[in-house]
PDB file of C-alpha atoms in Angstrom:
ATOM      1  CA  MET A   1      -5.440  14.171 -55.251  1.00  0.00           C
ATOM      2  CA  TYR A   2      -4.016  11.470 -53.484  1.00  0.00           C
ATOM      3  CA  THR A   3      -1.447   8.914 -55.791  1.00  0.00           C
ATOM      4  CA  ASP A   4      -1.378   5.374 -54.244  1.00  0.00           C
ATOM      5  CA  ILE A   5       1.974   5.800 -53.106  1.00  0.00           C
ATOM      6  CA  ASP A   6       0.314   8.922 -50.615  1.00  0.00           C
ATOM      7  CA  ARG A   7      -2.363   6.617 -49.707  1.00  0.00           C
ATOM      8  CA  VAL A   8       0.002   3.210 -48.958  1.00  0.00           C
ATOM      9  CA  ALA A   9       2.331   6.147 -46.983  1.00  0.00           C
ATOM     10  CA  ALA A  10      -0.333   7.317 -44.994  1.00  0.00           C
ATOM     11  CA  LEU A  11      -1.827   3.402 -43.726  1.00  0.00           C
ATOM     12  CA  GLU A  12       1.759   2.974 -43.220  1.00  0.00           C
ATOM     13  CA  ARG A  13       1.763   5.451 -41.267  1.00  0.00           C
ATOM     14  CA  ARG A  14      -1.608   4.748 -39.310  1.00  0.00           C
ATOM     15  CA  VAL A  15      -0.349   1.120 -38.470  1.00  0.00           C
ATOM     16  CA  ALA A  16       2.729   2.395 -37.132  1.00  0.00           C
ATOM     17  CA  GLN A  17       0.989   4.514 -34.545  1.00  0.00           C
ATOM     18  CA  LEU A  18      -1.827   1.525 -33.860  1.00  0.00           C
ATOM     19  CA  GLU A  19       0.880  -0.778 -32.853  1.00  0.00           C
ATOM     20  CA  ALA A  20       2.934   1.379 -31.335  1.00  0.00           C
ATOM     21  CA  HIS A  21      -0.423   2.163 -29.291  1.00  0.00           C
ATOM     22  CA  PHE A  22      -0.647  -1.693 -28.159  1.00  0.00           C
ATOM     23  CA  THR A  23       2.982  -2.219 -27.915  1.00  0.00           C
ATOM     24  CA  LEU A  24       2.950   0.443 -24.340  1.00  0.00           C
ATOM     25  CA  SER A  25      -0.581  -0.632 -23.825  1.00  0.00           C
ATOM     26  CA  GLN A  26       1.224  -4.649 -23.503  1.00  0.00           C
ATOM     27  CA  GLN A  27       3.833  -2.906 -21.156  1.00  0.00           C
ATOM     28  CA  GLN A  28       2.081  -1.092 -18.970  1.00  0.00           C
ATOM     29  CA  PRO A  29      -0.465  -2.137 -16.620  1.00  0.00           C
ATOM     30  CA  PRO A  30      -3.968  -0.466 -17.193  1.00  0.00           C
ATOM     31  CA  ALA A  31      -4.342   2.287 -14.532  1.00  0.00           C
ATOM     32  CA  PHE A  32      -7.415   0.164 -12.513  1.00  0.00           C
ATOM     33  CA  ALA A  33      -5.640  -3.410 -13.247  1.00  0.00           C
ATOM     34  CA  LEU A  34      -7.133  -4.257  -9.865  1.00  0.00           C
ATOM     35  CA  ILE A  35     -10.975  -2.859 -10.506  1.00  0.00           C
ATOM     36  CA  GLU A  36     -10.221  -5.063 -14.159  1.00  0.00           C
ATOM     37  CA  ALA A  37      -9.650  -8.243 -12.323  1.00  0.00           C
ATOM     38  CA  ILE A  38     -12.736  -8.017  -9.328  1.00  0.00           C
ATOM     39  CA  ASN A  39     -15.296  -6.652 -12.315  1.00  0.00           C
ATOM     40  CA  ARG A  40     -13.825  -9.857 -14.168  1.00  0.00           C
ATOM     41  CA  ASN A  41     -14.393 -12.409 -11.355  1.00  0.00           C
ATOM     42  CA  ASP A  42     -17.945 -13.426 -11.781  1.00  0.00           C
ATOM     43  CA  GLU A  43     -17.896 -14.935  -8.241  1.00  0.00           C
ATOM     44  CA  LEU A  44     -18.058 -11.507  -6.753  1.00  0.00           C
ATOM     45  CA  VAL A  45     -21.094 -10.596  -7.229  1.00  0.00           C
ATOM     46  CA  ASP A  46     -21.517  -7.844  -4.793  1.00  0.00           C
ATOM     47  CA  GLY A  47     -18.009  -6.460  -5.188  1.00  0.00           C
ATOM     48  CA  VAL A  48     -15.142  -6.714  -2.745  1.00  0.00           C
ATOM     49  CA  VAL A  49     -13.016  -4.095  -0.552  1.00  0.00           C
ATOM     50  CA  THR A  50      -9.499  -4.887  -1.105  1.00  0.00           C
ATOM     51  CA  PHE A  51      -5.595  -2.800  -1.193  1.00  0.00           C
ATOM     52  CA  GLY A  52      -2.198  -3.832  -0.950  1.00  0.00           C
ATOM     53  CA  GLY A  53       1.044  -3.258  -2.487  1.00  0.00           C
ATOM     54  CA  ALA A  54       5.072  -4.714  -2.366  1.00  0.00           C
ATOM     55  CA  VAL A  55       7.850  -2.324  -1.426  1.00  0.00           C
ATOM     56  CA  ASP A  56      11.236  -2.415  -0.900  1.00  0.00           C
ATOM     57  CA  THR A  57      12.491  -0.762   2.114  1.00  0.00           C
ATOM     58  CA  GLY A  58      16.239  -0.639   3.981  1.00  0.00           C
ATOM     59  CA  ILE A  59      14.940  -3.536   6.017  1.00  0.00           C
ATOM     60  CA  GLY A  60      13.371  -5.766   3.340  1.00  0.00           C
ATOM     61  CA  HIS A  61      10.411  -6.668   1.029  1.00  0.00           C
ATOM     62  CA  TYR A  62       7.166  -6.080   2.090  1.00  0.00           C
ATOM     63  CA  GLU A  63       4.289  -7.468   0.375  1.00  0.00           C
ATOM     64  CA  TYR A  64       0.505  -7.128   1.915  1.00  0.00           C
ATOM     65  CA  GLU A  65      -2.863  -7.698   0.489  1.00  0.00           C
ATOM     66  CA  TRP A  66      -6.054  -7.692   1.909  1.00  0.00           C
ATOM     67  CA  SER A  67      -9.515  -8.492   0.587  1.00  0.00           C
ATOM     68  CA  ARG A  68     -12.951  -8.957   1.827  1.00  0.00           C
ATOM     69  CA  PRO A  69     -16.651  -9.112   0.230  1.00  0.00           C
ATOM     70  CA  THR A  70     -18.475  -6.072   0.786  1.00  0.00           C
ATOM     71  CA  HIS A  71     -21.053  -8.579   3.088  1.00  0.00           C
ATOM     72  CA  TRP A  72     -18.277  -8.988   5.421  1.00  0.00           C
ATOM     73  CA  VAL A  73     -17.503  -5.135   5.739  1.00  0.00           C
ATOM     74  CA  THR A  74     -20.958  -3.848   6.043  1.00  0.00           C
ATOM     75  CA  ASP A  75     -21.996  -6.631   8.121  1.00  0.00           C
ATOM     76  CA  SER A  76     -19.400  -7.274  10.379  1.00  0.00           C
ATOM     77  CA  PRO A  77     -19.035  -5.460  13.579  1.00  0.00           C
ATOM     78  CA  TRP A  78     -15.857  -2.748  12.995  1.00  0.00           C
ATOM     79  CA  GLU A  79     -14.979  -1.607  17.030  1.00  0.00           C
ATOM     80  CA  ASP A  80     -11.526  -3.305  17.203  1.00  0.00           C
ATOM     81  CA  GLU A  81     -11.281  -3.124  13.656  1.00  0.00           C
ATOM     82  CA  ILE A  82     -11.427   1.250  13.847  1.00  0.00           C
ATOM     83  CA  SER A  83      -9.077   0.687  17.479  1.00  0.00           C
ATOM     84  CA  ARG A  84      -6.567  -0.564  15.340  1.00  0.00           C
ATOM     85  CA  LEU A  85      -6.751   1.971  12.481  1.00  0.00           C
ATOM     86  CA  SER A  86      -7.115   5.239  14.940  1.00  0.00           C
ATOM     87  CA  ALA A  87      -3.426   4.695  16.518  1.00  0.00           C
ATOM     88  CA  LEU A  88      -2.597   5.455  12.899  1.00  0.00           C
ATOM     89  CA  THR A  89      -4.411   9.197  13.329  1.00  0.00           C
ATOM     90  CA  HIS A  90      -1.444  10.845  15.125  1.00  0.00           C
ATOM     91  CA  PRO A  91       1.060  12.678  12.634  1.00  0.00           C
ATOM     92  CA  GLN A  92       4.082  11.606  14.800  1.00  0.00           C
ATOM     93  CA  ARG A  93       2.484   7.915  14.533  1.00  0.00           C
ATOM     94  CA  GLY A  94       3.390   8.220  11.320  1.00  0.00           C
ATOM     95  CA  GLU A  95       6.442   9.702  11.388  1.00  0.00           C
ATOM     96  CA  ILE A  96       7.938   7.113  13.507  1.00  0.00           C
ATOM     97  CA  LEU A  97       6.191   4.268  11.466  1.00  0.00           C
ATOM     98  CA  ARG A  98       7.907   5.988   8.407  1.00  0.00           C
ATOM     99  CA  ARG A  99      11.179   5.888  10.319  1.00  0.00           C
ATOM    100  CA  LEU A 100      10.967   2.101  11.406  1.00  0.00           C
ATOM    101  CA  LEU A 101      10.496   1.389   7.883  1.00  0.00           C
ATOM    102  CA  GLY A 102      14.225   1.987   7.911  1.00  0.00           C
ATOM    103  CA  ALA A 103      15.366  -0.324  10.102  1.00  0.00           C
ATOM    104  CA  PRO A 104      14.323  -0.560  13.653  1.00  0.00           C
ATOM    105  CA  ALA A 105      15.125   2.056  16.584  1.00  0.00           C
ATOM    106  CA  THR A 106      15.441   2.857  19.729  1.00  0.00           C
ATOM    107  CA  VAL A 107      13.166   6.075  21.851  1.00  0.00           C
ATOM    108  CA  ALA A 108      16.586   7.818  21.923  1.00  0.00           C
ATOM    109  CA  GLU A 109      17.096   7.443  18.305  1.00  0.00           C
ATOM    110  CA  LEU A 110      13.911   8.559  17.275  1.00  0.00           C
ATOM    111  CA  VAL A 111      13.833  11.794  19.951  1.00  0.00           C
ATOM    112  CA  SER A 112      17.512  12.155  19.070  1.00  0.00           C
ATOM    113  CA  GLY A 113      16.176  12.248  15.203  1.00  0.00           C
ATOM    114  CA  ASP A 114      14.011  14.533  15.733  1.00  0.00           C
ATOM    115  CA  ILE A 115      10.904  12.520  15.575  1.00  0.00           C
ATOM    116  CA  VAL A 116       8.863  13.030  18.767  1.00  0.00           C
ATOM    117  CA  SER A 117       9.924  15.748  20.671  1.00  0.00           C
ATOM    118  CA  SER A 118      11.185  13.872  24.360  1.00  0.00           C
ATOM    119  CA  THR A 119      11.103  10.165  25.525  1.00  0.00           C
ATOM    120  CA  GLY A 120       7.658  10.207  27.255  1.00  0.00           C
ATOM    121  CA  THR A 121       6.012  11.734  24.148  1.00  0.00           C
ATOM    122  CA  SER A 122       7.791   8.652  22.500  1.00  0.00           C
ATOM    123  CA  TYR A 123       7.100   5.936  24.855  1.00  0.00           C
ATOM    124  CA  HIS A 124       3.257   7.118  24.759  1.00  0.00           C
ATOM    125  CA  HIS A 125       2.745   7.346  20.993  1.00  0.00           C
ATOM    126  CA  LEU A 126       4.813   3.733  20.546  1.00  0.00           C
ATOM    127  CA  GLY A 127       2.211   2.451  23.280  1.00  0.00           C
ATOM    128  CA  ALA A 128      -0.783   3.237  21.103  1.00  0.00           C
ATOM    129  CA  LEU A 129       1.184   1.998  17.991  1.00  0.00           C
ATOM    130  CA  GLN A 130       2.497  -1.542  20.088  1.00  0.00           C
ATOM    131  CA  ALA A 131      -1.325  -2.267  21.417  1.00  0.00           C
ATOM    132  CA  ALA A 132      -2.609  -1.892  17.714  1.00  0.00           C
ATOM    133  CA  GLY A 133      -0.176  -4.532  16.060  1.00  0.00           C
ATOM    134  CA  TRP A 134       1.799  -1.553  14.139  1.00  0.00           C
ATOM    135  CA  VAL A 135       4.919  -1.803  15.690  1.00  0.00           C
ATOM    136  CA  THR A 136       6.876  -4.735  17.947  1.00  0.00           C
ATOM    137  CA  LYS A 137       9.390  -4.512  21.075  1.00  0.00           C
ATOM    138  CA  HIS A 138      12.630  -5.352  18.770  1.00  0.00           C
ATOM    139  CA  ASP A 139      16.498  -5.924  20.714  1.00  0.00           C
ATOM    140  CA  GLY A 140      15.771  -2.872  22.403  1.00  0.00           C
ATOM    141  CA  GLY A 141      14.058  -0.865  20.261  1.00  0.00           C
ATOM    142  CA  TYR A 142      10.942  -0.963  18.540  1.00  0.00           C
ATOM    143  CA  ALA A 143      10.473  -2.558  14.516  1.00  0.00           C
ATOM    144  CA  ILE A 144       7.647  -3.111  12.255  1.00  0.00           C
ATOM    145  CA  PRO A 145       6.231  -6.076  12.467  1.00  0.00           C
ATOM    146  CA  PRO A 146       7.184  -9.116   9.777  1.00  0.00           C
ATOM    147  CA  PRO A 147       4.573  -8.592   6.805  1.00  0.00           C
ATOM    148  CA  ALA A 148       2.712 -12.044   7.952  1.00  0.00           C
ATOM    149  CA  SER A 149       2.186 -10.874  11.203  1.00  0.00           C
ATOM    150  CA  PHE A 150       0.323  -7.387   9.990  1.00  0.00           C
ATOM    151  CA  HIS A 151      -3.808  -7.833  10.163  1.00  0.00           C
ATOM    152  CA  CYS A 152      -6.213  -5.428   9.833  1.00  0.00           C
ATOM    153  CA  TRP A 153      -9.572  -6.728   9.692  1.00  0.00           C
TER     154      TRP A 153
END
């Protein structure tokens, strides 16, 4: 049989567990914070497609957010946007972009860093990335453009 002291001690333990749970929950954003924010917005009746992020790299801080209502995604033509995204589909282009996140680079630096196998290969992939707006020429080399110039759809 439990005494009053045992019952109070059990209650104190339970309250401490509950308080610890709420303290942790308030410190960490929920796993689907973006989805929860979208669901709370009564203006987004049909939903929205959104993505974004904030990162610090060797050359600075980048923040990006893209958001469009569902009808914009389902009813708009995709030809131009697919071309922009398809520029990213080659693994070497991904490696070039990863390298440029750290600092601008010349074609020679991309070759010497084993990012690409030759200057011809480098120019081929950089040309596709530049045409799609993912890289720009910068001081004799190539760089990722400032965040404000990124566009996708």
